[in-house]
Coordinates of C-alpha atoms in Angstrom, one line a residue:
Chain A
M1 CA -15.2 25.5 -9.4
R2 CA -11.6 25.7 -9.6
T3 CA -9.0 23.8 -7.3
I4 CA -7.9 27.2 -5.9
D5 CA -9.2 30.7 -6.6
W6 CA -9.6 34.1 -5.5
D7 CA -13.3 35.0 -4.2
Y8 CA -13.4 38.7 -4.9
T9 CA -16.4 39.2 -3.0
N10 CA -14.5 38.8 0.4
N11 CA -11.3 39.0 -0.8
T12 CA -9.6 35.7 0.4
I13 CA -8.4 32.6 -1.2
I14 CA -10.8 29.5 -1.3
M15 CA -10.8 25.9 -2.4
I16 CA -11.7 22.7 -2.3
D17 CA -10.8 20.6 1.2
Q18 CA -9.2 18.0 -0.8
T19 CA -9.0 15.6 3.0
L20 CA -12.4 15.3 2.7
L21 CA -13.2 14.0 -0.9
P22 CA -14.6 12.0 -2.1
R23 CA -17.1 12.0 0.6
E24 CA -17.9 15.8 0.8
N25 CA -17.0 18.5 -1.3
R26 CA -16.6 21.5 0.8
V27 CA -15.1 24.5 -0.2
I28 CA -13.0 26.2 2.8
E29 CA -11.6 30.2 2.6
C30 CA -8.7 31.4 3.6
R31 CA -8.7 34.6 5.1
T32 CA -4.8 34.8 6.9
I33 CA -1.5 32.9 6.2
D34 CA -1.3 31.0 9.1
S35 CA -5.3 29.0 7.3
L36 CA -3.3 28.9 4.4
C37 CA -0.2 27.5 5.7
E38 CA -2.3 25.0 7.6
A39 CA -4.7 24.4 4.4
I40 CA -1.0 23.1 3.2
K41 CA 0.3 21.6 5.6
S42 CA -2.8 19.7 5.9
L43 CA -3.2 18.5 2.3
R44 CA -6.3 20.2 1.9
V45 CA -4.7 21.7 -1.1
R46 CA -1.8 19.7 -2.6
G47 CA -0.4 18.8 -5.7
A48 CA 2.5 20.9 -7.5
P49 CA 0.7 23.2 -9.9
A50 CA -2.0 23.9 -7.1
L51 CA 0.8 24.8 -4.7
G52 CA 2.2 27.3 -6.9
A53 CA -1.2 28.7 -7.3
A54 CA -1.5 28.7 -3.5
G55 CA 1.7 30.4 -3.1
G56 CA 0.9 33.3 -5.4
F57 CA -2.7 33.4 -4.1
G58 CA -0.9 33.4 -0.6
V59 CA 1.6 36.6 -1.1
A60 CA -1.6 38.5 -2.9
L61 CA -3.3 37.6 0.3
A62 CA -0.7 38.9 2.6
A63 CA -0.6 42.6 0.2
Q64 CA -4.4 42.7 1.2
I65 CA -4.3 42.3 4.7
S66 CA -1.5 44.0 5.5
T67 CA -2.0 47.1 7.6
A68 CA 1.4 48.9 6.7
A69 CA 1.1 52.3 6.0
T70 CA 4.3 52.8 3.8
L71 CA 5.1 50.5 0.5
A72 CA 8.5 49.3 2.3
G73 CA 6.3 48.2 5.0
I74 CA 4.1 46.3 2.7
T75 CA 6.6 44.9 1.0
H76 CA 8.4 43.8 4.1
D77 CA 4.9 41.9 4.9
I78 CA 5.0 40.6 2.0
E79 CA 8.4 38.9 2.3
T80 CA 8.0 37.5 5.5
A81 CA 4.0 36.1 4.3
G82 CA 6.2 34.4 1.7
K83 CA 9.2 33.1 3.4
T84 CA 6.4 31.1 5.8
I85 CA 4.5 30.0 3.1
S86 CA 7.4 28.5 1.2
A87 CA 8.7 26.8 4.6
T88 CA 5.3 24.6 5.0
R89 CA 6.0 22.1 2.3
P90 CA 10.3 22.5 1.7
T91 CA 10.2 19.8 -1.3
A92 CA 7.5 20.9 -3.5
V93 CA 9.4 23.5 -5.5
N94 CA 6.3 24.8 -6.9
L95 CA 5.1 26.9 -3.5
S96 CA 8.1 28.9 -3.5
W97 CA 8.1 29.8 -7.4
G98 CA 4.6 30.7 -6.7
V99 CA 5.5 33.2 -3.7
N100 CA 8.3 34.2 -5.6
R101 CA 7.0 35.4 -8.4
V102 CA 3.9 37.3 -6.9
T103 CA 6.9 39.1 -4.7
R104 CA 8.5 39.7 -8.0
A105 CA 6.1 41.3 -9.5
V106 CA 5.7 43.7 -6.8
E107 CA 8.6 45.5 -6.6
E108 CA 7.4 47.2 -10.0
A109 CA 4.9 48.5 -7.6
K110 CA 5.1 52.7 -6.7
N111 CA 2.6 52.8 -4.1
I112 CA 0.5 50.5 -1.7
Q113 CA -2.4 50.3 -4.2
E114 CA -0.4 49.2 -7.0
A115 CA 1.3 46.4 -4.8
R116 CA -2.2 44.9 -3.8
M117 CA -3.1 45.0 -7.5
F118 CA -0.1 44.0 -8.8
A119 CA 0.2 40.9 -6.4
L120 CA -3.3 39.6 -7.4
D121 CA -3.0 40.4 -11.2
E122 CA 0.0 38.1 -11.1
A123 CA -1.6 35.5 -8.9
R124 CA -4.5 35.2 -11.0
L125 CA -2.4 35.1 -14.2
I126 CA -0.8 32.4 -12.6
A127 CA -3.7 30.3 -12.2
D128 CA -4.8 30.8 -15.3
E129 CA -1.9 30.1 -16.9
D130 CA -1.5 26.5 -15.4
V131 CA -5.3 25.7 -16.6
E132 CA -3.4 26.4 -20.1
K133 CA -0.5 25.0 -19.7
N134 CA -2.4 21.4 -18.6
R135 CA -4.3 21.7 -21.7
Q136 CA -1.0 22.1 -23.7
L137 CA 0.5 19.5 -21.6
G138 CA -2.2 17.0 -22.5
K139 CA -2.7 17.9 -26.1
H140 CA 1.6 16.8 -26.5
G141 CA 1.1 13.9 -24.1
A142 CA -2.0 12.4 -25.8
K143 CA -0.2 11.5 -28.5
L144 CA 2.0 9.0 -26.4
L145 CA -1.5 6.9 -25.3
E146 CA -3.4 4.8 -28.1
D147 CA -6.7 3.8 -28.7
G148 CA -7.5 1.1 -26.2
D149 CA -4.4 1.8 -24.0
T150 CA -5.0 0.7 -19.9
V151 CA -2.7 3.1 -17.9
M152 CA -1.4 3.3 -14.6
T153 CA -0.8 6.0 -12.6
H154 CA -0.1 6.8 -8.6
C155 CA -1.5 9.5 -6.7
N156 CA -3.3 12.0 -8.1
A157 CA -1.9 14.3 -10.7
G158 CA -5.2 15.3 -11.6
K159 CA -7.4 18.5 -11.6
M160 CA -7.3 18.7 -8.1
A161 CA -3.8 18.4 -8.0
C162 CA -4.0 21.8 -10.3
V163 CA -6.1 24.8 -10.9
D164 CA -8.2 22.5 -13.8
W165 CA -7.6 19.6 -15.9
G166 CA -4.7 18.0 -14.5
T167 CA -1.0 16.9 -15.6
A168 CA -0.6 13.1 -15.6
L169 CA -4.5 12.6 -15.6
G170 CA -5.0 15.4 -17.8
V171 CA -3.2 13.9 -20.4
I172 CA -5.4 11.2 -19.8
R173 CA -8.7 13.6 -20.3
S174 CA -7.0 15.0 -23.7
A175 CA -6.3 11.3 -25.4
V176 CA -10.5 10.6 -24.0
E177 CA -11.3 14.1 -25.7
A178 CA -9.6 13.1 -28.3
G179 CA -12.0 10.0 -28.9
K180 CA -9.2 7.4 -27.8
D181 CA -10.6 4.3 -25.5
I182 CA -8.4 4.7 -22.6
K183 CA -9.0 2.4 -19.0
V184 CA -7.2 3.7 -16.0
I185 CA -5.7 1.7 -13.3
S186 CA -5.5 3.9 -9.9
C187 CA -3.1 2.9 -7.2
E188 CA -4.6 3.5 -3.7
T189 CA -1.1 5.4 -2.8
R190 CA -0.8 4.9 1.0
P191 CA -0.8 6.3 3.4
L192 CA -3.2 9.1 2.8
N193 CA -5.2 7.2 -0.2
Q194 CA -4.9 10.4 -2.7
G195 CA -5.5 7.4 -5.6
S196 CA -9.0 5.7 -4.1
R197 CA -9.8 9.1 -2.7
I198 CA -9.2 11.6 -5.3
T199 CA -8.2 9.9 -8.7
A200 CA -11.0 7.2 -8.3
W201 CA -13.1 9.7 -8.0
E202 CA -12.6 12.6 -10.7
L203 CA -12.2 9.8 -13.1
M204 CA -15.7 8.4 -12.0
E205 CA -16.9 11.9 -12.6
D206 CA -15.5 12.5 -15.8
S207 CA -17.4 8.2 -16.8
I208 CA -13.8 7.4 -17.6
P209 CA -13.1 3.5 -16.7
V210 CA -11.1 3.0 -13.9
T211 CA -10.0 0.1 -11.6
L212 CA -8.5 0.7 -8.2
I213 CA -5.9 -1.3 -6.7
T214 CA -3.3 -1.5 -3.3
D215 CA 0.1 -0.1 -4.7
S216 CA 1.5 -3.2 -4.3
M217 CA -0.6 -4.9 -7.1
S218 CA 1.8 -3.0 -9.7
G219 CA 3.9 -5.8 -10.0
H220 CA 1.0 -8.1 -11.0
V221 CA -0.6 -6.3 -12.9
M222 CA 2.3 -5.6 -15.1
R223 CA 3.8 -8.9 -15.2
K224 CA 0.0 -9.7 -16.4
G225 CA 0.2 -7.6 -19.2
M226 CA -2.7 -5.8 -17.7
V227 CA -0.8 -2.1 -17.9
D228 CA 0.3 -0.6 -21.5
K229 CA 1.5 2.7 -20.0
V230 CA 2.3 4.2 -16.7
I231 CA 2.1 8.2 -16.5
V232 CA 2.4 10.2 -13.2
G233 CA 3.0 13.7 -12.4
A234 CA 6.2 15.0 -10.3
D235 CA 6.7 17.1 -7.3
R236 CA 10.0 18.4 -8.3
I237 CA 12.5 17.6 -11.1
T238 CA 16.3 18.5 -10.4
A239 CA 19.0 17.9 -12.7
D240 CA 19.6 14.2 -11.5
A241 CA 16.3 13.0 -10.7
V242 CA 12.3 13.1 -10.5
F243 CA 10.8 13.6 -6.8
N244 CA 7.5 12.5 -6.5
K245 CA 5.0 10.7 -4.2
I246 CA 6.4 8.1 -2.5
G247 CA 6.4 4.4 -4.4
T248 CA 7.1 5.8 -7.7
Y249 CA 10.1 4.7 -7.3
T250 CA 8.9 1.4 -6.5
H251 CA 6.3 1.5 -9.6
S252 CA 9.4 2.9 -11.8
V253 CA 11.7 0.0 -10.9
I254 CA 8.1 -3.0 -11.5
A255 CA 7.8 -0.9 -15.4
K256 CA 11.6 -1.0 -16.2
E257 CA 11.6 -5.5 -15.0
H258 CA 8.5 -5.6 -17.7
G259 CA 9.5 -3.3 -20.3
I260 CA 6.4 -0.7 -19.7
P261 CA 7.0 2.6 -20.8
F262 CA 7.2 4.9 -18.0
Y263 CA 6.1 8.6 -18.5
V264 CA 5.9 11.7 -16.2
A265 CA 3.6 14.9 -16.7
A266 CA 5.0 17.5 -15.4
P267 CA 5.0 21.9 -16.4
V268 CA 8.1 23.6 -16.8
S269 CA 7.4 25.4 -13.2
T270 CA 8.3 21.7 -11.5
F271 CA 11.7 21.3 -12.9
D272 CA 14.6 22.8 -10.6
F273 CA 17.8 21.7 -12.7
E274 CA 20.2 24.1 -10.7
Q275 CA 19.7 21.5 -7.3
F276 CA 20.8 17.6 -7.5
E277 CA 18.9 15.0 -5.7
D278 CA 21.3 15.3 -2.5
D279 CA 20.4 18.7 -2.2
I280 CA 16.5 17.9 -1.6
E281 CA 15.2 17.5 1.4
I282 CA 12.6 15.1 2.2
E283 CA 9.3 15.6 3.7
L284 CA 8.8 12.7 6.5
R285 CA 5.7 12.4 8.7
R286 CA 5.0 9.9 11.4
L287 CA 1.7 8.8 12.2
R288 CA 1.3 6.6 15.4
R289 CA 4.0 5.5 17.7
W290 CA 5.5 3.1 14.8
M291 CA 4.2 4.3 11.4
W292 CA 7.0 6.5 9.6
L293 CA 5.4 8.2 6.4
F294 CA 7.8 9.8 4.0
I295 CA 5.4 11.8 2.1
T296 CA 7.2 13.1 -1.0
L297 CA 10.1 10.5 -2.3
R298 CA 12.6 10.2 -5.1
L299 CA 11.3 8.5 -8.0
M300 CA 14.0 6.6 -10.9
Q301 CA 17.8 7.1 -11.3
P302 CA 17.2 3.6 -13.0
L303 CA 14.8 5.3 -15.5
W304 CA 17.9 7.0 -17.0
K305 CA 19.5 4.1 -17.7
M306 CA 16.5 2.3 -19.5
Chain B
M1 CA -2.6 -19.5 24.4
R2 CA -1.7 -20.9 20.8
T3 CA -3.2 -19.4 17.4
I4 CA -5.9 -22.1 17.4
D5 CA -6.1 -25.0 19.6
W6 CA -8.6 -27.8 20.5
D7 CA -11.0 -27.3 23.8
Y8 CA -11.5 -30.5 25.9
T9 CA -13.9 -29.2 28.5
N10 CA -16.5 -28.0 25.6
N11 CA -15.0 -30.3 22.9
T12 CA -14.7 -27.7 19.9
I13 CA -12.3 -25.5 18.2
I14 CA -11.1 -22.4 20.2
M15 CA -8.8 -19.7 17.9
I16 CA -8.2 -15.8 18.6
D17 CA -10.1 -13.7 16.2
Q18 CA -7.2 -12.1 14.1
T19 CA -9.6 -10.0 12.7
L20 CA -9.9 -7.7 15.9
L21 CA -6.2 -7.7 16.2
P22 CA -4.6 -5.5 18.1
R23 CA -7.4 -3.5 19.3
E24 CA -8.7 -6.6 21.2
N25 CA -7.1 -9.9 22.2
R26 CA -10.8 -12.5 21.8
V27 CA -10.5 -15.9 21.6
I28 CA -13.7 -17.6 19.8
E29 CA -15.1 -20.6 19.7
C30 CA -16.1 -23.0 16.4
R31 CA -19.3 -25.3 17.5
T32 CA -20.0 -26.0 14.0
I33 CA -18.3 -26.9 10.3
D34 CA -20.0 -23.8 9.2
S35 CA -18.5 -21.6 12.0
L36 CA -15.4 -22.9 11.7
C37 CA -15.6 -22.4 7.8
E38 CA -17.2 -18.5 8.3
A39 CA -13.9 -18.0 10.3
I40 CA -11.6 -19.3 8.0
K41 CA -13.7 -17.2 4.8
S42 CA -13.1 -14.1 6.8
L43 CA -10.0 -14.6 8.0
R44 CA -10.1 -14.6 11.2
V45 CA -7.9 -17.6 11.0
R46 CA -5.0 -17.4 8.5
G47 CA -1.5 -18.2 7.6
A48 CA -0.6 -21.1 5.7
P49 CA 0.3 -23.5 8.5
A50 CA -2.8 -22.2 10.7
L51 CA -4.8 -23.3 8.3
G52 CA -3.5 -26.8 8.3
A53 CA -4.1 -26.9 11.9
A54 CA -7.6 -25.4 11.4
G55 CA -8.0 -28.3 8.6
G56 CA -7.3 -31.1 11.1
F57 CA -9.1 -29.7 13.7
G58 CA -12.0 -29.5 11.3
V59 CA -12.3 -32.6 10.4
A60 CA -12.1 -33.8 14.4
L61 CA -14.6 -31.5 14.9
A62 CA -16.7 -33.3 12.5
A63 CA -16.1 -36.6 13.5
Q64 CA -17.2 -35.2 17.3
I65 CA -20.6 -34.0 16.3
S66 CA -21.6 -36.2 13.7
T67 CA -24.8 -37.6 15.1
A68 CA -24.2 -40.8 12.6
A69 CA -24.5 -44.5 14.0
T70 CA -22.4 -46.5 12.1
L71 CA -18.6 -45.7 11.0
A72 CA -19.5 -45.7 7.1
G73 CA -21.7 -42.9 8.5
I74 CA -19.1 -40.8 10.4
T75 CA -16.7 -41.3 7.8
H76 CA -19.1 -39.9 5.2
D77 CA -20.1 -37.0 7.5
I78 CA -16.2 -36.7 8.0
E79 CA -15.6 -36.4 4.3
T80 CA -18.6 -33.8 3.5
A81 CA -17.1 -31.7 5.8
G82 CA -13.2 -31.9 5.0
K83 CA -14.9 -30.9 1.4
T84 CA -16.7 -27.8 2.9
I85 CA -13.4 -26.9 4.6
S86 CA -11.1 -27.4 1.7
A87 CA -13.2 -25.3 -1.1
T88 CA -13.2 -22.1 1.6
R89 CA -9.8 -20.9 0.6
P90 CA -9.0 -23.0 -2.9
T91 CA -5.0 -21.8 -2.7
A92 CA -3.8 -22.3 0.9
V93 CA -2.9 -25.8 0.1
N94 CA -2.3 -26.4 3.8
L95 CA -5.9 -26.7 4.6
S96 CA -6.8 -29.4 2.4
W97 CA -3.4 -31.0 3.9
G98 CA -4.6 -30.9 7.2
V99 CA -8.0 -32.2 6.1
N100 CA -7.1 -34.9 4.1
R101 CA -4.4 -36.3 6.7
V102 CA -6.9 -36.0 9.4
T103 CA -9.2 -37.6 6.9
R104 CA -6.7 -41.0 6.6
A105 CA -5.9 -41.2 10.1
V106 CA -9.6 -42.0 10.4
E107 CA -9.7 -44.6 8.1
E108 CA -7.5 -46.7 10.6
A109 CA -10.6 -46.8 12.8
K110 CA -12.4 -49.8 13.5
N111 CA -15.3 -48.3 15.1
I112 CA -17.4 -44.6 15.8
Q113 CA -15.5 -44.1 19.0
E114 CA -12.0 -44.9 17.7
A115 CA -13.2 -42.7 14.5
R116 CA -13.3 -39.9 17.1
M117 CA -10.2 -40.4 19.2
F118 CA -7.8 -40.7 15.7
A119 CA -9.8 -37.7 14.4
L120 CA -8.4 -35.8 17.5
D121 CA -5.5 -37.2 18.0
E122 CA -4.2 -36.5 14.6
A123 CA -5.3 -33.3 14.7
R124 CA -3.4 -32.3 17.6
L125 CA -0.5 -34.2 16.4
I126 CA -1.0 -31.7 13.5
A127 CA -0.7 -29.1 15.9
D128 CA 2.1 -30.0 18.3
E129 CA 4.2 -31.1 15.1
D130 CA 4.0 -27.6 13.5
V131 CA 5.2 -25.9 16.8
E132 CA 8.2 -28.4 16.4
K133 CA 8.6 -27.6 12.7
N134 CA 8.4 -23.9 13.4
R135 CA 11.3 -24.3 15.8
Q136 CA 13.3 -25.9 13.7
L137 CA 12.9 -23.8 10.8
G138 CA 13.9 -20.8 13.2
K139 CA 16.7 -22.4 13.7
H140 CA 18.2 -23.4 10.5
G141 CA 17.0 -20.3 9.3
A142 CA 18.7 -18.0 11.9
K143 CA 21.7 -18.7 10.1
L144 CA 20.8 -16.6 7.3
L145 CA 20.5 -13.6 9.4
E146 CA 23.4 -11.9 10.7
D147 CA 23.9 -9.7 14.0
G148 CA 22.9 -6.1 13.8
D149 CA 20.9 -7.2 10.3
T150 CA 17.6 -4.9 9.4
V151 CA 15.3 -7.7 8.0
M152 CA 12.2 -6.7 5.7
T153 CA 9.1 -8.7 5.8
H154 CA 5.4 -8.7 4.2
C155 CA 2.2 -9.6 5.3
N156 CA 2.2 -11.9 8.5
A157 CA 4.2 -14.9 8.7
G158 CA 4.6 -15.1 12.5
K159 CA 2.7 -16.7 15.3
M160 CA -0.8 -15.5 14.7
A161 CA -0.2 -17.3 11.1
C162 CA 1.0 -20.7 12.1
V163 CA 0.1 -22.5 15.9
D164 CA 2.6 -20.6 17.3
W165 CA 6.3 -19.2 16.9
G166 CA 6.4 -18.6 13.1
T167 CA 7.8 -19.0 9.8
A168 CA 9.9 -16.1 8.4
L169 CA 9.0 -14.1 11.8
G170 CA 10.6 -17.2 13.6
V171 CA 13.1 -17.5 11.8
I172 CA 14.0 -13.8 13.1
R173 CA 12.6 -14.7 16.6
S174 CA 15.0 -17.7 16.6
A175 CA 18.2 -15.0 15.5
V176 CA 16.8 -12.7 18.3
E177 CA 16.9 -16.0 20.7
A178 CA 20.6 -16.8 19.9
G179 CA 21.4 -13.6 20.7
K180 CA 21.5 -11.6 17.8
D181 CA 20.5 -7.8 17.7
I182 CA 17.7 -8.1 14.4
K183 CA 15.2 -5.2 13.4
V184 CA 12.4 -5.5 11.8
I185 CA 10.8 -3.5 8.5
S186 CA 7.1 -4.7 8.4
C187 CA 5.3 -3.6 5.0
E188 CA 1.7 -2.3 6.4
T189 CA 0.3 -4.7 3.6
R190 CA -2.9 -3.8 2.0
P191 CA -6.0 -4.3 1.8
L192 CA -5.8 -6.2 4.9
N193 CA -3.2 -4.6 7.2
Q194 CA -1.9 -7.8 8.4
G195 CA 1.4 -6.2 8.5
S196 CA 0.4 -3.5 10.4
R197 CA -2.2 -5.1 12.4
I198 CA -0.2 -8.4 13.2
T199 CA 3.5 -8.3 12.7
A200 CA 4.1 -5.1 13.9
W201 CA 1.7 -6.0 16.9
E202 CA 3.4 -9.6 17.2
L203 CA 6.8 -8.0 17.6
M204 CA 6.3 -5.3 19.9
E205 CA 4.9 -7.9 22.1
D206 CA 7.7 -9.7 21.9
S207 CA 9.9 -6.1 22.5
I208 CA 12.0 -6.7 18.8
P209 CA 12.4 -3.2 17.2
V210 CA 10.1 -2.8 14.7
T211 CA 9.5 -0.2 11.9
L212 CA 6.2 0.2 9.8
I213 CA 6.4 1.3 6.3
T214 CA 3.7 1.4 3.4
D215 CA 3.8 -1.0 1.1
S216 CA 5.0 1.4 -1.8
M217 CA 8.1 2.1 0.3
S218 CA 10.1 -0.8 -0.3
G219 CA 11.9 0.5 -3.2
H220 CA 12.5 3.7 -1.2
V221 CA 14.1 1.7 1.9
M222 CA 16.0 -1.0 -0.2
R223 CA 17.3 1.8 -2.6
K224 CA 18.5 3.4 0.5
G225 CA 20.0 0.6 1.9
M226 CA 17.9 0.4 4.7
V227 CA 17.2 -3.4 4.4
D228 CA 19.8 -6.4 4.4
K229 CA 17.4 -8.8 3.7
V230 CA 14.2 -9.9 3.2
I231 CA 12.2 -13.1 4.2
V232 CA 8.4 -13.9 3.7
G233 CA 6.3 -16.7 4.3
A234 CA 4.8 -18.8 1.3
D235 CA 1.1 -19.5 0.9
R236 CA 2.0 -22.4 -1.7
I237 CA 5.0 -23.2 -3.4
T238 CA 4.4 -25.3 -6.8
A239 CA 7.0 -27.4 -9.0
D240 CA 7.6 -23.2 -10.7
A241 CA 6.4 -20.7 -8.6
V242 CA 5.9 -19.4 -4.9
F243 CA 2.3 -18.2 -4.0
N244 CA 2.2 -15.4 -1.3
K245 CA 0.1 -12.4 -0.6
I246 CA -0.2 -9.7 -3.1
G247 CA 2.4 -7.3 -2.9
T248 CA 5.3 -10.1 -2.1
Y249 CA 6.3 -10.4 -6.3
T250 CA 6.5 -6.6 -6.2
H251 CA 9.0 -6.7 -3.1
S252 CA 11.0 -9.6 -4.8
V253 CA 11.6 -7.2 -8.1
I254 CA 12.6 -4.2 -5.8
A255 CA 15.1 -6.9 -4.1
K256 CA 16.6 -8.3 -7.4
E257 CA 17.1 -5.0 -8.6
H258 CA 19.1 -3.8 -5.5
G259 CA 21.1 -7.0 -5.2
I260 CA 19.1 -7.8 -1.8
P261 CA 18.9 -11.6 -0.5
F262 CA 15.0 -12.5 -0.8
Y263 CA 14.3 -15.6 1.3
V264 CA 10.7 -17.9 1.4
A265 CA 10.6 -19.4 5.1
A266 CA 7.9 -22.4 4.7
P267 CA 7.7 -25.9 6.2
V268 CA 7.2 -29.1 4.0
S269 CA 3.3 -29.2 4.1
T270 CA 3.7 -25.8 2.2
F271 CA 5.4 -27.5 -1.0
D272 CA 2.9 -28.8 -3.8
F273 CA 5.4 -29.9 -6.3
E274 CA 3.0 -31.8 -8.3
Q275 CA 1.2 -28.6 -9.1
F276 CA 2.1 -25.5 -11.4
E277 CA 1.7 -21.9 -11.8
D278 CA -1.4 -22.2 -14.2
D279 CA -3.2 -25.1 -11.7
I280 CA -3.6 -22.6 -9.3
E281 CA -7.0 -20.7 -9.0
I282 CA -5.8 -17.3 -7.6
E283 CA -8.7 -16.1 -4.6
L284 CA -10.2 -12.4 -5.8
R285 CA -11.9 -10.4 -3.7
R286 CA -14.3 -7.5 -4.6
L287 CA -14.3 -4.6 -2.1
R288 CA -17.0 -2.0 -2.6
R289 CA -17.9 -1.0 -6.6
W290 CA -14.4 -0.5 -8.0
M291 CA -11.7 -1.7 -6.2
W292 CA -10.7 -5.5 -7.0
L293 CA -8.4 -7.1 -4.6
F294 CA -6.1 -10.1 -5.0
I295 CA -5.4 -12.0 -1.5
T296 CA -2.9 -14.2 -2.8
L297 CA -0.6 -13.7 -5.5
R298 CA 2.3 -15.4 -7.4
L299 CA 5.5 -14.1 -6.1
M300 CA 8.7 -14.5 -8.0
Q301 CA 9.7 -16.0 -11.5
P302 CA 12.4 -13.2 -11.6
L303 CA 14.2 -15.0 -8.3
W304 CA 14.6 -18.3 -10.3
K305 CA 16.9 -16.2 -12.6
M306 CA 18.5 -14.5 -9.8

């Protein structure tokens, strides 16, 4: 199944709970906005494009479960839900992008029934378009990879970060599909191990050779000539910076030091050229008493200078 | 108690089992060369200077438990044990340094009793000298740290890596002892978490402010001006390279990129100027099916160019 989808039988959002991977491949249902927000905050669904679909399906869910008797009432419920959903991951621009797109689609509605229908159709369209966009991104990106390349990646910009196929891993999948022999080095991605839990699992499921390393090993493997290219996804790309999982900036400096090409694979929805680095609030999470964790962080001013 | 010591009551080596920290502070005994080798291989005792003492006490233990009836017999037992001990961690030069020093001390012995006594005295001397050396290292190194500095460190070059006080953390302790206000950023140090389990624990025990970060965050914290200096220990320093825990090289490249001073605190026993980088065998450990872990790795050719 897709990473996130609409269940027409029960009128709910269904998704693979990514916090349980790779041990368990469990599908969970979100019947309320609160449960969707919890799933987003807990990273049960994560990754920029998947969050776009989650935002869209969230507004669609708000439209289905609204008990308002008027079009103004359902519009109010949708807007309230949209704000709540967008606030769960402030750096993830795709989330509010999905929310806004479906909210705007509802503006065309002339009655409650149309509002519900338009919202769901638009949310479905976001999901379908995302799969098609990733396929296109993969097709174009695959040209950058050569037969025999070893490609390093960080975090998970794969199928599980999107609705299907993946951005950074989509490029790798498309290159493999085109007959190229590609090996992958996946960084563990502390603190939540998306690299070891999700990326390595996804690639093993697809029989693409993958070696897992600790994040700090990137310097060693690049110095030893074990990496031909680096490719990562992005949470947000502003006019002056790429934002992505903590560690991406570190890998980019190491790649620059060793003259290794560093690519960011991201769909247009990730671009946000009206904002600048300093406008973006970074998500901080505190685990235990003395452990600060920066989940999403700025990537690579140095890259612009390369 | 010290990290590693001789128990005169039971004629055994005693040490704090570092694999159980910070949850449990358990002292274990080594009554045989096999149990000492197991403790070294399992990193129950680790850190260059502590391994020097472990090597010395190991030879002393071999002398005490030898059942040989002649001086030649006990010398043979000591040499056999020394080779076995040295082979457990080939990159850790201090281990064989400690073994060789005590083995040489035994050469002066004229009978079995003297062999046992000389071995134990020399091993004790290594431990005592190590504490004194760390104190001196701390005293000199503390001059490099200024009041108000935030110092980043990787892995554990603290009391638990030595017999007492520490090398990199010894420098920090001496600066604090001299009245300077020093804050520490400790990198988690995957895969075995010596930074979070041991360094953060040691510093909290001493009430020195410490913030734990994931290894990949070093790029972010250095870019944001949150780090004034970096100080680490070393496993081995050859004529052309510093060898230390995986990740050290990555941090050094990031420090160079941001113009942040990077110091290595190590006693003379860590120096091995007769060898070169390519002579050194790197320790590799394989965890799980697809996870390669490099425990000890080359650090910083780029630093020489700074």
